[in-house]
CSV table of C-alpha atoms (C1' of nucleotides) in Angstrom, one decimal:
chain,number,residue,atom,x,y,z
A,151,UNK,CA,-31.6,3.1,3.4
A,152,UNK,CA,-31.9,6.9,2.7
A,153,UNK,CA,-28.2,6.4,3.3
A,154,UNK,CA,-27.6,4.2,0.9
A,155,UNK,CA,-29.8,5.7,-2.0
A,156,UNK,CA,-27.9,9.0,-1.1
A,157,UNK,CA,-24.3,7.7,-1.6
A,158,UNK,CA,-25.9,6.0,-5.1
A,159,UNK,CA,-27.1,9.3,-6.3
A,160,UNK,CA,-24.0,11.1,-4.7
A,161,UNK,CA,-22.0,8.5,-6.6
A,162,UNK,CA,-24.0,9.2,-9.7
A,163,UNK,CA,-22.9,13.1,-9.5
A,164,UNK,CA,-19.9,12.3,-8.9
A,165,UNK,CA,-18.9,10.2,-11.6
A,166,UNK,CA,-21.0,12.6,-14.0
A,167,UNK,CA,-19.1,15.1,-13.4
A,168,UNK,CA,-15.4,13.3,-13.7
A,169,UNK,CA,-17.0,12.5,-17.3
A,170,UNK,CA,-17.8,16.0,-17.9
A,171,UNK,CA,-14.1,16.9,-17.1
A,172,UNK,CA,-13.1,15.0,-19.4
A,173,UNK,CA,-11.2,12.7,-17.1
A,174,UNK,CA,-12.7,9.4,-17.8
A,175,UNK,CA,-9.8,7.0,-18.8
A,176,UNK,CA,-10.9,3.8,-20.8
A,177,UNK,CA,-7.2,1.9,-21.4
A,178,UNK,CA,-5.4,1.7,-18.8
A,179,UNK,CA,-2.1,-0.3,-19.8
A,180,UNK,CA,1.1,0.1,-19.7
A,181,UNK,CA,1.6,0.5,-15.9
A,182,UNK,CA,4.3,-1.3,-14.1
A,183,UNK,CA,4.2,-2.8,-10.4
A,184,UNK,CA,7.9,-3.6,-9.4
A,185,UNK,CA,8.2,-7.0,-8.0
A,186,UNK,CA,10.8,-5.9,-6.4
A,187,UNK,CA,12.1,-3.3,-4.3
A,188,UNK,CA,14.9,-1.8,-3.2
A,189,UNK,CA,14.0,0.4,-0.1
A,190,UNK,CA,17.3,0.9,1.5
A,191,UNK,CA,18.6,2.7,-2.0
A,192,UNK,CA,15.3,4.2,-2.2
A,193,UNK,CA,16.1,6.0,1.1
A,194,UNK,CA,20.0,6.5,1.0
A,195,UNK,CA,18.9,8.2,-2.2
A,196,UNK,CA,16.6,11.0,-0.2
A,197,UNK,CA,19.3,11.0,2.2
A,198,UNK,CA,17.0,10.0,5.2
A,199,UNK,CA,17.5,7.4,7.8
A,200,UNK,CA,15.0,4.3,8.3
A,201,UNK,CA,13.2,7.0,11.1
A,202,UNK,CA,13.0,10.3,8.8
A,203,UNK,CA,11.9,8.5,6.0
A,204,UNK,CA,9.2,6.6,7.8
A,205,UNK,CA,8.0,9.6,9.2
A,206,UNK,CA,8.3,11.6,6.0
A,207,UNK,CA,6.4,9.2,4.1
A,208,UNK,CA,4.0,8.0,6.8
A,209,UNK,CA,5.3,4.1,6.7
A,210,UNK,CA,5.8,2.2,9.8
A,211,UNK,CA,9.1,1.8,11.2
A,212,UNK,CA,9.1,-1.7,11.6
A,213,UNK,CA,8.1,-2.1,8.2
A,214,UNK,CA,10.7,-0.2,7.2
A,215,UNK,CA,12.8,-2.4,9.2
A,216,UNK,CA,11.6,-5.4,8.0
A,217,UNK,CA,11.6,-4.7,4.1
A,218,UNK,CA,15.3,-3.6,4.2
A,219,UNK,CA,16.2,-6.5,6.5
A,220,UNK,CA,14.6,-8.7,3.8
A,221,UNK,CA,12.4,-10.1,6.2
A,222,UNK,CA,9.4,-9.3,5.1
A,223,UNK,CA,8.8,-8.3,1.1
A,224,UNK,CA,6.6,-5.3,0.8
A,225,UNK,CA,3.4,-6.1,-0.9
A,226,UNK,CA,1.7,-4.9,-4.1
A,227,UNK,CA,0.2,-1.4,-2.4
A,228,UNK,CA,3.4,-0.7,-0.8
A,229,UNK,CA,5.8,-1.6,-3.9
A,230,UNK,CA,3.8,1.0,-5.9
A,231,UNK,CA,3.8,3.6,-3.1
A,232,UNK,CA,7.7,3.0,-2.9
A,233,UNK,CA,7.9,3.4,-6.2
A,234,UNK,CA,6.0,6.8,-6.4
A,235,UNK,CA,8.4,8.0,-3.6
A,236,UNK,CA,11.4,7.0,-5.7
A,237,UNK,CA,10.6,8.6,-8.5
A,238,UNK,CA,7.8,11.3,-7.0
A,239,UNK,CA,8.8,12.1,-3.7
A,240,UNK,CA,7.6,15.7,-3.6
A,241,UNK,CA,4.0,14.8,-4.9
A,242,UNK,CA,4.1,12.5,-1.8
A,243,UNK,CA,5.0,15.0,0.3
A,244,UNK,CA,2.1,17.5,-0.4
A,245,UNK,CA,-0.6,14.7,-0.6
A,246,UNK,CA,0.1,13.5,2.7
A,247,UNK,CA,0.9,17.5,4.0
A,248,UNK,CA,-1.8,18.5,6.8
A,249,UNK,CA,-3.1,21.7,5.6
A,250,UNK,CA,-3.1,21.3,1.8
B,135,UNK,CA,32.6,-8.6,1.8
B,136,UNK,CA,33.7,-6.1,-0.7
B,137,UNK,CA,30.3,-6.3,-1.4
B,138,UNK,CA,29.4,-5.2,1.8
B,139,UNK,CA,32.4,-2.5,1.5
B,140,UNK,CA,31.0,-1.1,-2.1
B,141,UNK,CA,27.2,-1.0,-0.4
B,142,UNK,CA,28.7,0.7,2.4
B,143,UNK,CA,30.8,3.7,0.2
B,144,UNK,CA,27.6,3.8,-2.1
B,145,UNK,CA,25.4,4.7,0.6
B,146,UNK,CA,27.8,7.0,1.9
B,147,UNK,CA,28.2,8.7,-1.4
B,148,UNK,CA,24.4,8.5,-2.1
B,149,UNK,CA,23.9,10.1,1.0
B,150,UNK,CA,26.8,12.5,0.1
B,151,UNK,CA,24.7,13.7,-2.8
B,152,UNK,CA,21.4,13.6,-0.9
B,153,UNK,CA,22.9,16.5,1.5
B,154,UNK,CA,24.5,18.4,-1.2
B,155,UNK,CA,21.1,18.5,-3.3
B,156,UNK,CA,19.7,20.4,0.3
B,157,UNK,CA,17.2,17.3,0.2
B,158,UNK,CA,18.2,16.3,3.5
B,159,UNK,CA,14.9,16.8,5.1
B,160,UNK,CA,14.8,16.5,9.3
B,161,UNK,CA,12.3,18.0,10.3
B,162,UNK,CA,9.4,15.5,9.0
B,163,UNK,CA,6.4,16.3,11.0
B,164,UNK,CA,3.1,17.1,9.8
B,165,UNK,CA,2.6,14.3,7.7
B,166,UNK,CA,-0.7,12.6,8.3
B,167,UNK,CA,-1.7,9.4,7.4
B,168,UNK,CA,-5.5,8.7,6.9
B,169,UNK,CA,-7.1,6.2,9.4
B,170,UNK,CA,-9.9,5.7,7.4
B,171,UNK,CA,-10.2,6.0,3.0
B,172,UNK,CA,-13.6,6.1,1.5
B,173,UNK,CA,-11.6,4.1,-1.8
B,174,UNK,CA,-15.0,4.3,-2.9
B,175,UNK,CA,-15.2,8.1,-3.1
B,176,UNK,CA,-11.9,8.4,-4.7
B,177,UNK,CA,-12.6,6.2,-7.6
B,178,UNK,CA,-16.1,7.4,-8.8
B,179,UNK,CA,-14.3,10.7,-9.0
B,180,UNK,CA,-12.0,9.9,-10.9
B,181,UNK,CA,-14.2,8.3,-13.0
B,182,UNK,CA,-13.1,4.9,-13.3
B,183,UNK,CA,-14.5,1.4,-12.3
B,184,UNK,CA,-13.1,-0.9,-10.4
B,185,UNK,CA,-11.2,-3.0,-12.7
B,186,UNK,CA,-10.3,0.1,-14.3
B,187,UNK,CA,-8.7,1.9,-11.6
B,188,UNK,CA,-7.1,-1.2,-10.2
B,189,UNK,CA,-5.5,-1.3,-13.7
B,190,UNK,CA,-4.2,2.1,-13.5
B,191,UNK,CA,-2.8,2.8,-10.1
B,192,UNK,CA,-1.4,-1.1,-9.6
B,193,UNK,CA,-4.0,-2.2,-7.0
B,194,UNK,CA,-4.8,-5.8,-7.0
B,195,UNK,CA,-8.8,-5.7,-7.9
B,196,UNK,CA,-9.6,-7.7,-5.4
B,197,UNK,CA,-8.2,-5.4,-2.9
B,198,UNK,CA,-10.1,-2.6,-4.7
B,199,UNK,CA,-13.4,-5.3,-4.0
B,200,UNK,CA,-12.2,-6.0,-0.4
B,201,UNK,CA,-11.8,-1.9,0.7
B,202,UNK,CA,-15.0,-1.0,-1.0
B,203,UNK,CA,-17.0,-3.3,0.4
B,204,UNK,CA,-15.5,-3.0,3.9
B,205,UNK,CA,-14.4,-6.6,4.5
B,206,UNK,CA,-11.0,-5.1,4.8
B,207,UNK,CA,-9.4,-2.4,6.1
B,208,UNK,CA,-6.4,-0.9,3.4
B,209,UNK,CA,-3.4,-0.9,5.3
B,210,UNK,CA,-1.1,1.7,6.5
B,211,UNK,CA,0.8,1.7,3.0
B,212,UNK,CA,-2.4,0.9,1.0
B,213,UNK,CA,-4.3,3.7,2.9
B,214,UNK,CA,-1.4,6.6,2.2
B,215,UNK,CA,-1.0,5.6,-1.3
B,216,UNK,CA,-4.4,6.5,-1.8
B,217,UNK,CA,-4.4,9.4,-0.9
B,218,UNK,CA,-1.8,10.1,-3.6
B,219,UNK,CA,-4.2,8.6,-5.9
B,220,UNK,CA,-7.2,11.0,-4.4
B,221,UNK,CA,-4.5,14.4,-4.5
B,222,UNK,CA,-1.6,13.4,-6.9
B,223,UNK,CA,-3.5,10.9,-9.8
B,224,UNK,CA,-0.8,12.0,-12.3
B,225,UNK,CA,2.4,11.9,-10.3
B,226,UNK,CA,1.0,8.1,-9.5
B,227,UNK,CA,0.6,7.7,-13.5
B,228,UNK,CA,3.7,9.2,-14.4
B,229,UNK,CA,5.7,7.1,-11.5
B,230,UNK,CA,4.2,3.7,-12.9
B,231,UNK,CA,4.4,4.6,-16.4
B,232,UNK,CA,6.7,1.7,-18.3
B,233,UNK,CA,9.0,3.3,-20.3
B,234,UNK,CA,9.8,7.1,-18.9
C,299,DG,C1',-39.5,-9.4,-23.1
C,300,DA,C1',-35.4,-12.2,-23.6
C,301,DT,C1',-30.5,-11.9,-24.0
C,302,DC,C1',-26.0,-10.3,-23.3
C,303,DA,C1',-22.2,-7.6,-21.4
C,304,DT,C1',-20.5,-4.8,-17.8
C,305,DA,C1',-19.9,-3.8,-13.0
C,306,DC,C1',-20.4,-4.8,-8.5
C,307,DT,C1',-21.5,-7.6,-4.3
C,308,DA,C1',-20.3,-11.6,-1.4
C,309,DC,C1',-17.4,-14.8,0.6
C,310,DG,C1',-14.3,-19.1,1.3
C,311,DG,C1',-9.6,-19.7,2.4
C,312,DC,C1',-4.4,-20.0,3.0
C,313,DA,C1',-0.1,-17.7,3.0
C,314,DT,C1',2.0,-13.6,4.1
C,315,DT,C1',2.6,-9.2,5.9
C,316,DG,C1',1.6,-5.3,9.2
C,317,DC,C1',2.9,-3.6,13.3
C,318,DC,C1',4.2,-3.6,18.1
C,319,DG,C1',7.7,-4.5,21.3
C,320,DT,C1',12.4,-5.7,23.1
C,321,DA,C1',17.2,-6.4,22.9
C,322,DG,C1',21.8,-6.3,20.9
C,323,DT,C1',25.5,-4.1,17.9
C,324,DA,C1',28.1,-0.4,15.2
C,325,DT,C1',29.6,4.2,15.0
C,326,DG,C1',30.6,8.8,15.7
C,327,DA,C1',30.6,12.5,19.1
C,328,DT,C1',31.6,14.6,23.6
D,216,DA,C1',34.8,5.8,28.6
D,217,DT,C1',30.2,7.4,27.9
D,218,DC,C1',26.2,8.6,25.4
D,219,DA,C1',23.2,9.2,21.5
D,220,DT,C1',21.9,7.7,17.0
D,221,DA,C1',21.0,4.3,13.6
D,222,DC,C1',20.5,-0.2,12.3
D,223,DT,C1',20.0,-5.3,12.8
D,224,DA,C1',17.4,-9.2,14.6
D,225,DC,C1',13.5,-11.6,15.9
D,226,DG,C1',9.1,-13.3,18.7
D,227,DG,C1',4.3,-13.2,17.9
D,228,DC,C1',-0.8,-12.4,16.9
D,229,DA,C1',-4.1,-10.3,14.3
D,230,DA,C1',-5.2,-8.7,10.0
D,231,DT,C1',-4.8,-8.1,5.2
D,232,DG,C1',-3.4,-9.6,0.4
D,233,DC,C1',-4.8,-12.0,-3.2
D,234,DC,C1',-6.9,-15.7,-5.8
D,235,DG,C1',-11.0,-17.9,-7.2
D,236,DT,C1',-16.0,-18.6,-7.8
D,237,DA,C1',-20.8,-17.4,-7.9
D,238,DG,C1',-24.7,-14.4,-7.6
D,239,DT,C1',-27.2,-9.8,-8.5
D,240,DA,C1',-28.2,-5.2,-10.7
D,241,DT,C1',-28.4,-2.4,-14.7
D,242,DG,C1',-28.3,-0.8,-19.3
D,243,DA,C1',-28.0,-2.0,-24.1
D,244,DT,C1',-29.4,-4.6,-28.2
D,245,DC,C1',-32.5,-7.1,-30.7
DNA sequence: GATCATACTACGGCATTGCCGTAGTATGAT
DNA sequence: ATCATACTACGGCAATGCCGTAGTATGATC
């Protein structure tokens, strides 16, 4: 219970403050999920076989696998993660880098 | 089969490219890929609700509902992609953005 | 105090994917 | 010819994705 009212009045602060910085965003159109994906090109691109890339990017091999083997269709989260490494591979990089 | 042929040199000369930009990255370790998102945390921070940050980043909101209220677990994909969201918000933006 | 809109919780439910493992093939190197 | 690397192929279960509906909490407006 204390928990609870904590994380309500941490929650509180916290959104407070992303108001105060000015980062509150109201629309939010204009973004695109692909429906489609092509991961093999995605990875030629970076020059990185199905391994490196996985390991570069945190994905699972076998999903890897299975997405350019068109066995499996990557869903929604992973389309838009694709898509970030296509086009922001380096921001990947350092969000996912161990010690900042 | 020339189809096969043209994928085959396009790779190769994707690849080609990828080597001569330096981008060939081996060594890939040191990635980490969280076990556990508090998608919670990273929304009310960035000071959005749910709909609101489902809208921006992609998400389905009924993932967003699922994570949040811990009847699922995001996914290996969903889970790293957040983190981008929580360390890279704008690199997301910019990679989902329509046009440009 | 009643009403209304917004935001979130809660959950049923099926199709689909995640992810692990194993085995086979292609290719370039030694 | 042998060996290592890289990719294809697939069995298989547990788990999530995603859709929909309904109920609750809260602040605003009158």
């Amino acid at each position: 219970m204390t928990k609870t009212a904590f994380d309500k009045i941490k929650a509180g602060l916290d959104e407070a403050k992303a108001y105060l910085d000015g980062s509150a965003n109201k629309r939010a159109y204009g973004i695109h999920v692909p429906p489609k994906v092509n991961v093999k090109k995605i990875r030629t691109r970076l020059g990185l076989s199905q391994e490196s890339f996985a390991q570069t990017y945190g994905f699972a091999l076998s999903a890897v696998r299975d997405w350019e083997q068109g066995r499996r269709q990557p869903e929604r989260s992973a389309r838009i993660l694709l898509r970030v490494v296509e086009r922001e591979p380096e921001a990947v990089k350092r969000a996912l880098a161990k010690s900042a």
